[in-house]
PDB file of C-alpha atoms and ligand atoms in Angstrom:
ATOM      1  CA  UNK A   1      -5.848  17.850  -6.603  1.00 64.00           C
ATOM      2  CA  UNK A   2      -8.556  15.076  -6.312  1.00 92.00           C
ATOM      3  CA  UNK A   3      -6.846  12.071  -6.034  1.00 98.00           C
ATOM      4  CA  UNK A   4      -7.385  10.945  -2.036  1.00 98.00           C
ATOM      5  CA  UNK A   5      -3.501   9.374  -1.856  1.00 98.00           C
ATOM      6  CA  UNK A   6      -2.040  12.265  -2.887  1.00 98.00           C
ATOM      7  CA  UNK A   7      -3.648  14.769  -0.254  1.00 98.00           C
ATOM      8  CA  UNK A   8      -2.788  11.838   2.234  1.00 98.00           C
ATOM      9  CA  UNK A   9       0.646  11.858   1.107  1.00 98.00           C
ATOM     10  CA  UNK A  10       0.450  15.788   1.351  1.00 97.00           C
ATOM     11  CA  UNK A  11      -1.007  15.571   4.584  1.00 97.00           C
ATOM     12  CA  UNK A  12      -4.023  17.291   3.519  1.00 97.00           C
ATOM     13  CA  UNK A  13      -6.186  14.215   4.571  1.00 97.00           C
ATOM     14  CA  UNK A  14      -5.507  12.883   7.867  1.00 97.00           C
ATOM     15  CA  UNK A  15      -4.544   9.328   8.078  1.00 98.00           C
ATOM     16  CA  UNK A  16      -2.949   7.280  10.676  1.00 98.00           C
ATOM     17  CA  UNK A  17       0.946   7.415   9.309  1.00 98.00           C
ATOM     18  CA  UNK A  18       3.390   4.439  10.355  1.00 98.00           C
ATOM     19  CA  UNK A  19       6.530   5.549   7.660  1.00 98.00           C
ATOM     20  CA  UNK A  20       7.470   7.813   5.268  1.00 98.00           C
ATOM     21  CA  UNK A  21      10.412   8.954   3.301  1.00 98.00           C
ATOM     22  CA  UNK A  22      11.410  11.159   0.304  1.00 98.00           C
ATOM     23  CA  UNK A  23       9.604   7.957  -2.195  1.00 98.00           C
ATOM     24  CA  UNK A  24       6.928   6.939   0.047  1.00 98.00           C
ATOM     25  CA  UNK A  25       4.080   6.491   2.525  1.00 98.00           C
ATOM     26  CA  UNK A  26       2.658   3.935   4.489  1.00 98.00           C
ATOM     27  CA  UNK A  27      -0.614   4.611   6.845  1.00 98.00           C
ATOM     28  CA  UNK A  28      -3.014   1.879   7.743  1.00 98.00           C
ATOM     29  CA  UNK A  29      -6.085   1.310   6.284  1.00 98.00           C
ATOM     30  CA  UNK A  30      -9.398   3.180   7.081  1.00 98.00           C
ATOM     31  CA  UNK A  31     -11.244  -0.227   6.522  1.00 98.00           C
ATOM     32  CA  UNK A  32      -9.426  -2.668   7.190  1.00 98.00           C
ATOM     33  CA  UNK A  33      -9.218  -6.541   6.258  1.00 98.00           C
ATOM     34  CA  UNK A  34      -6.720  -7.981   8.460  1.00 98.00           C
ATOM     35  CA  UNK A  35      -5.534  -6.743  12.495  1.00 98.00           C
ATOM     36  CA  UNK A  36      -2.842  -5.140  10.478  1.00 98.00           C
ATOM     37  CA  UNK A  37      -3.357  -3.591   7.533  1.00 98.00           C
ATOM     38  CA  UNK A  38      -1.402  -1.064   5.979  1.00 99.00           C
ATOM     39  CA  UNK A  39      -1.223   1.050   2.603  1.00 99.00           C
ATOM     40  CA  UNK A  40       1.841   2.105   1.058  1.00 99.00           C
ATOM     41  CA  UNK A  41       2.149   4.259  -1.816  1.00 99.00           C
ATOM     42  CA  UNK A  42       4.571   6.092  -4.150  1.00 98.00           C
ATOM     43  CA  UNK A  43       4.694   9.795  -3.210  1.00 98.00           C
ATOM     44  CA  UNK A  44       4.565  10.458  -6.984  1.00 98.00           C
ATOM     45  CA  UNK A  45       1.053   9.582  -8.548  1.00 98.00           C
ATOM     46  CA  UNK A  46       0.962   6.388 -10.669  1.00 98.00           C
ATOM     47  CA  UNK A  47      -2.986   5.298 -11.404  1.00 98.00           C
ATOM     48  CA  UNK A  48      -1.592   1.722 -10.925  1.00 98.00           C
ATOM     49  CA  UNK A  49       1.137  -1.268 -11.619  1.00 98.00           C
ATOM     50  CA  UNK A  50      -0.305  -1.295 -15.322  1.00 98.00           C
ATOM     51  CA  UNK A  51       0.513   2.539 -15.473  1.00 98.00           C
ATOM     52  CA  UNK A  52       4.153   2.022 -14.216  1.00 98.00           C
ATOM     53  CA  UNK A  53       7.176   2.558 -16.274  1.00 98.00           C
ATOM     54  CA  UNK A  54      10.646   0.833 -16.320  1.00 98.00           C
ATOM     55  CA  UNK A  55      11.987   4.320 -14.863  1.00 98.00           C
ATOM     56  CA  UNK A  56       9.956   3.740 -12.055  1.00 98.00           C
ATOM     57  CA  UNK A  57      11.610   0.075 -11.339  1.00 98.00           C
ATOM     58  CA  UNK A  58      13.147   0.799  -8.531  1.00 98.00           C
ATOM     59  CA  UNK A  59      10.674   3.345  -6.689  1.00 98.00           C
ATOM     60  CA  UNK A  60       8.481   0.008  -6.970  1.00 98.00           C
ATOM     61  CA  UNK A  61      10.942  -2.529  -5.566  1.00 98.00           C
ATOM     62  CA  UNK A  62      11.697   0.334  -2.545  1.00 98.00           C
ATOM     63  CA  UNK A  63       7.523   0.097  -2.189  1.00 98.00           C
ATOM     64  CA  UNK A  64       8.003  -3.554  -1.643  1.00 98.00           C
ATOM     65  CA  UNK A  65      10.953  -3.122   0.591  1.00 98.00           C
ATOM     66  CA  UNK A  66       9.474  -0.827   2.332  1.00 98.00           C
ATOM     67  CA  UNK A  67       6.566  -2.982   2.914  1.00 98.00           C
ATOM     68  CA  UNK A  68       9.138  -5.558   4.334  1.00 98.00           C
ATOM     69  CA  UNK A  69      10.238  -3.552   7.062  1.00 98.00           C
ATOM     70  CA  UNK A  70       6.930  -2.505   7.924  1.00 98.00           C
ATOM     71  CA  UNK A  71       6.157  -5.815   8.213  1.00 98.00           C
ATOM     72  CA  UNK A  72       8.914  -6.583  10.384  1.00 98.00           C
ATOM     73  CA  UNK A  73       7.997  -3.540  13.014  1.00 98.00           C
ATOM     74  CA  UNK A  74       4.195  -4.135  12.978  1.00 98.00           C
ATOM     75  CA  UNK A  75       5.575  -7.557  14.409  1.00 98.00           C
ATOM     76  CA  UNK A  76       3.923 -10.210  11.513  1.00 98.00           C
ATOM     77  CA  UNK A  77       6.702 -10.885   9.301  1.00 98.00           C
ATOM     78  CA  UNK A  78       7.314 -14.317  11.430  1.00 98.00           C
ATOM     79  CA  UNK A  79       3.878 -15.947  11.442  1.00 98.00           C
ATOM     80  CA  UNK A  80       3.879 -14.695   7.836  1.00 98.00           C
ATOM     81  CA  UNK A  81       1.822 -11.851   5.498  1.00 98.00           C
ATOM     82  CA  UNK A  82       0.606 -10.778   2.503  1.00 98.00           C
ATOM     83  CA  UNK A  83       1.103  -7.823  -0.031  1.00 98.00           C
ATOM     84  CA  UNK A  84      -1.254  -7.514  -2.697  1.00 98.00           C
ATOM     85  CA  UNK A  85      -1.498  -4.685  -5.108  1.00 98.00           C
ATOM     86  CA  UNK A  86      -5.175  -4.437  -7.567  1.00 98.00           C
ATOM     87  CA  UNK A  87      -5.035  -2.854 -10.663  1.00 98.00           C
ATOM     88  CA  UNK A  88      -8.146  -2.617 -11.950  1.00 98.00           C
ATOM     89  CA  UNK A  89     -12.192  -2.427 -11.708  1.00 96.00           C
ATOM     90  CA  UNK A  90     -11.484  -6.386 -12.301  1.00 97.00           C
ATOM     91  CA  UNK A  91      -9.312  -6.931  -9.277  1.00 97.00           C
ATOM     92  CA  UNK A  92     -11.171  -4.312  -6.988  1.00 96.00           C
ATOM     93  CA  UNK A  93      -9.528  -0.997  -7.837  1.00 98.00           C
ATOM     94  CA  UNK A  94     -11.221   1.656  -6.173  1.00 98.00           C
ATOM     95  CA  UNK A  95      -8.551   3.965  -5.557  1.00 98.00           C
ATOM     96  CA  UNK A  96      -6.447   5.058  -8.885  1.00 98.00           C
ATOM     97  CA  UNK A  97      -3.569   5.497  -7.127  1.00 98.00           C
ATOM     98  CA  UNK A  98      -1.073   2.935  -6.841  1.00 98.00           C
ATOM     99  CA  UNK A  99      -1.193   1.176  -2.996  1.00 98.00           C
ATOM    100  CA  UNK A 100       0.046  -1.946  -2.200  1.00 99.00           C
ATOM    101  CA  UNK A 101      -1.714  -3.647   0.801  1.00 98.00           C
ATOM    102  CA  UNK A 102       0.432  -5.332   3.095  1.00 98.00           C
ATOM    103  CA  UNK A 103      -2.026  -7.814   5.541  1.00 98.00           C
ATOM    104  CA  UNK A 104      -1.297  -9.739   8.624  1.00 98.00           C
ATOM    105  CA  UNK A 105      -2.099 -10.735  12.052  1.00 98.00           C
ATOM    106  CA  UNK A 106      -4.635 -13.617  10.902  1.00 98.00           C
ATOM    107  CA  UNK A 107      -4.869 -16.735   8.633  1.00 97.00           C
ATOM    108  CA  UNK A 108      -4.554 -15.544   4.993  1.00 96.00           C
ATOM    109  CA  UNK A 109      -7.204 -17.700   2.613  1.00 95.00           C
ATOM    110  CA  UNK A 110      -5.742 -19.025  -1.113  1.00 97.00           C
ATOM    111  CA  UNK A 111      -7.235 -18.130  -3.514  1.00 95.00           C
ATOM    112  CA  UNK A 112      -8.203 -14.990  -2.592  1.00 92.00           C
ATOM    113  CA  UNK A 113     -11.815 -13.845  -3.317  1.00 83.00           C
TER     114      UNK A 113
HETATM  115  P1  5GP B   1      -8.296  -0.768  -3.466  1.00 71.75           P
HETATM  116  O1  5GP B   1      -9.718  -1.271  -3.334  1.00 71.75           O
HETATM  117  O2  5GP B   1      -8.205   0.392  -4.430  1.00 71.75           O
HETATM  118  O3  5GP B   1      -7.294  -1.837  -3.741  1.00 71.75           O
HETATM  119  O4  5GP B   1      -7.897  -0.229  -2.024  1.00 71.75           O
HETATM  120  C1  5GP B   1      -8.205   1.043  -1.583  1.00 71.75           C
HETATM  121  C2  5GP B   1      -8.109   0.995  -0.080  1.00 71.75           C
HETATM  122  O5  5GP B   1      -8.039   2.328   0.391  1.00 71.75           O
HETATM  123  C3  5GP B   1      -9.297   0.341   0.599  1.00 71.75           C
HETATM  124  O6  5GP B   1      -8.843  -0.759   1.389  1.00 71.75           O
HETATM  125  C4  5GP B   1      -9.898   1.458   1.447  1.00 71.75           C
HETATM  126  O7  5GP B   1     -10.370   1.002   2.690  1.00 71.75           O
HETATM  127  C5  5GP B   1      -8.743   2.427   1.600  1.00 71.75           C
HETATM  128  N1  5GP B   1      -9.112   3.821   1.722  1.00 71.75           N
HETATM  129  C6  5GP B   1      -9.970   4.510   0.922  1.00 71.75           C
HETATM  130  N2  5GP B   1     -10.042   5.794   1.305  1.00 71.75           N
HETATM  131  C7  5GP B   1      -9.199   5.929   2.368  1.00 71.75           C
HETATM  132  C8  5GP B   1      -8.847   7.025   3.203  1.00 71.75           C
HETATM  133  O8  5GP B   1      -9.311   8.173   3.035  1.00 71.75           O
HETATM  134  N3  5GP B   1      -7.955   6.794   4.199  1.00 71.75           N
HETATM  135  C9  5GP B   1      -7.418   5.550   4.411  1.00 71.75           C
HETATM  136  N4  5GP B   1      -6.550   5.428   5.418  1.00 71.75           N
HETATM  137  N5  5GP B   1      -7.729   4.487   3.635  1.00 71.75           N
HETATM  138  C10 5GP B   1      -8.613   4.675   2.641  1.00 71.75           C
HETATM  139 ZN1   ZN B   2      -2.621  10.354  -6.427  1.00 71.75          ZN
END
Protein backbone atom coordinates (compact mmCIF):
# COMPACT_ATOMS: atom_id res chain seq x y z
CA UNK A 1 0.00 0.00 0.00
CA UNK A 2 1.53 3.42 -1.06
CA UNK A 3 -0.92 5.80 -0.48
CA UNK A 4 0.45 7.91 2.86
CA UNK A 5 -3.45 8.32 4.33
CA UNK A 6 -4.08 4.98 4.25
CA UNK A 7 -0.95 3.69 6.33
CA UNK A 8 -1.91 6.75 8.63
CA UNK A 9 -5.30 5.51 8.90
CA UNK A 10 -3.69 1.95 9.47
CA UNK A 11 -1.44 3.29 11.87
CA UNK A 12 1.47 2.30 9.93
CA UNK A 13 2.66 6.01 9.75
CA UNK A 14 2.66 7.81 12.89
CA UNK A 15 0.66 10.90 13.06
CA UNK A 16 -0.61 12.95 15.83
CA UNK A 17 -4.44 11.42 16.06
CA UNK A 18 -7.28 13.75 17.63
CA UNK A 19 -10.54 11.22 16.46
CA UNK A 20 -11.36 8.30 14.87
CA UNK A 21 -14.20 5.97 14.30
CA UNK A 22 -15.29 2.95 12.16
CA UNK A 23 -15.60 5.88 8.83
CA UNK A 24 -12.87 8.09 9.77
CA UNK A 25 -9.71 9.87 10.92
CA UNK A 26 -8.71 13.10 11.90
CA UNK A 27 -4.83 13.92 12.90
CA UNK A 28 -3.36 17.34 12.52
CA UNK A 29 -1.32 18.41 9.96
CA UNK A 30 2.50 17.77 9.64
CA UNK A 31 2.78 21.35 8.05
CA UNK A 32 0.55 23.26 9.09
CA UNK A 33 -1.27 26.60 7.89
CA UNK A 34 -3.25 27.74 10.71
CA UNK A 35 -2.57 27.17 15.00
CA UNK A 36 -5.04 24.46 14.34
CA UNK A 37 -5.01 22.49 11.61
CA UNK A 38 -6.36 19.24 11.19
CA UNK A 39 -6.88 16.45 8.39
CA UNK A 40 -9.72 14.26 8.24
CA UNK A 41 -10.18 11.51 5.95
CA UNK A 42 -12.44 8.59 4.92
CA UNK A 43 -10.97 5.32 6.24
CA UNK A 44 -11.85 3.88 2.79
CA UNK A 45 -9.56 5.33 -0.07
CA UNK A 46 -11.26 7.86 -2.40
CA UNK A 47 -8.39 9.82 -4.69
CA UNK A 48 -10.70 12.87 -4.11
CA UNK A 49 -14.35 14.73 -4.04
CA UNK A 50 -14.29 14.33 -7.99
CA UNK A 51 -13.74 10.49 -7.41
CA UNK A 52 -16.72 10.23 -4.93
CA UNK A 53 -19.87 8.42 -5.62
CA UNK A 54 -23.53 9.04 -4.53
CA UNK A 55 -23.05 5.74 -2.30
CA UNK A 56 -20.55 7.49 -0.56
CA UNK A 57 -23.04 10.60 0.33
CA UNK A 58 -23.24 10.13 3.57
CA UNK A 59 -19.59 8.87 4.60
CA UNK A 60 -18.89 12.53 3.15
CA UNK A 61 -21.48 14.52 5.10
CA UNK A 62 -20.19 12.32 8.47
CA UNK A 63 -16.47 13.80 7.19
CA UNK A 64 -17.97 17.19 7.48
CA UNK A 65 -19.71 16.46 10.70
CA UNK A 66 -17.05 15.13 11.99
CA UNK A 67 -15.04 18.09 11.19
CA UNK A 68 -17.73 20.09 13.19
CA UNK A 69 -17.13 18.53 16.33
CA UNK A 70 -13.58 18.68 15.98
CA UNK A 71 -13.94 22.05 15.59
CA UNK A 72 -15.94 22.48 18.55
CA UNK A 73 -13.23 20.49 20.95
CA UNK A 74 -10.10 22.11 19.41
CA UNK A 75 -12.03 25.24 20.88
CA UNK A 76 -12.42 27.52 17.30
CA UNK A 77 -15.82 26.87 16.25
CA UNK A 78 -16.85 30.38 18.07
CA UNK A 79 -14.38 32.87 16.60
CA UNK A 80 -15.11 30.89 13.42
CA UNK A 81 -13.07 28.28 10.80
CA UNK A 82 -12.60 26.95 7.70
CA UNK A 83 -12.84 23.48 5.88
CA UNK A 84 -11.51 23.25 2.58
CA UNK A 85 -11.10 20.13 0.57
CA UNK A 86 -8.57 20.38 -3.05
CA UNK A 87 -9.15 18.16 -5.67
CA UNK A 88 -6.74 18.53 -8.01
CA UNK A 89 -3.03 19.54 -9.30
CA UNK A 90 -5.21 22.90 -10.00
CA UNK A 91 -6.33 23.48 -6.46
CA UNK A 92 -3.05 22.08 -4.78
CA UNK A 93 -3.64 18.33 -4.58
CA UNK A 94 -0.69 16.71 -3.40
CA UNK A 95 -2.06 13.95 -1.57
CA UNK A 96 -4.61 11.58 -3.71
CA UNK A 97 -6.43 10.76 -0.96
CA UNK A 98 -9.42 12.52 -0.03
CA UNK A 99 -8.68 15.06 3.27
CA UNK A 100 -10.58 17.80 4.13
CA UNK A 101 -8.65 20.56 6.04
CA UNK A 102 -10.38 22.05 8.77
CA UNK A 103 -8.28 25.61 9.82
CA UNK A 104 -8.59 27.90 12.72
CA UNK A 105 -7.12 29.83 15.46
CA UNK A 106 -6.24 32.97 13.13
CA UNK A 107 -7.84 35.43 10.62
CA UNK A 108 -8.88 33.40 7.52
CA UNK A 109 -8.06 35.62 4.09
CA UNK A 110 -11.01 35.60 1.08
CA UNK A 111 -10.16 34.65 -1.60
CA UNK A 112 -7.93 32.20 -0.77
CA UNK A 113 -4.58 31.98 -2.68
P1 LIG B 1 -3.23 18.76 -0.07
O1 LIG B 1 -2.11 19.66 -0.54
O2 LIG B 1 -3.23 17.44 -0.79
O3 LIG B 1 -4.57 19.42 -0.06
O4 LIG B 1 -2.93 18.47 1.47
C1 LIG B 1 -2.08 17.47 1.89
C2 LIG B 1 -1.70 17.83 3.31
O5 LIG B 1 -1.15 16.67 3.91
C3 LIG B 1 -0.66 18.93 3.41
O6 LIG B 1 -1.18 20.01 4.19
C4 LIG B 1 0.53 18.25 4.08
O7 LIG B 1 1.19 19.09 5.00
C5 LIG B 1 -0.10 17.05 4.77
N1 LIG B 1 0.74 15.89 4.89
C6 LIG B 1 1.47 15.30 3.90
N2 LIG B 1 2.10 14.21 4.37
C7 LIG B 1 1.75 14.09 5.68
C8 LIG B 1 2.09 13.16 6.70
O8 LIG B 1 2.84 12.18 6.49
N3 LIG B 1 1.54 13.35 7.93
C9 LIG B 1 0.71 14.40 8.19
N4 LIG B 1 0.23 14.50 9.43
N5 LIG B 1 0.37 15.31 7.24
C10 LIG B 1 0.89 15.16 6.02
ZN1 LIG C 1 -5.37 6.12 0.57
Amino acid sequence: MSCIFCQIAAGEIASDIVYRDEQVVAFRDLNPQAPTHILIIPIQHIENLADASEEQAALLGHCNLVAAQIAQAEGIAEDGYRLVTNVGAAAGQSVDHLHFHLLGGRRMHWPPG
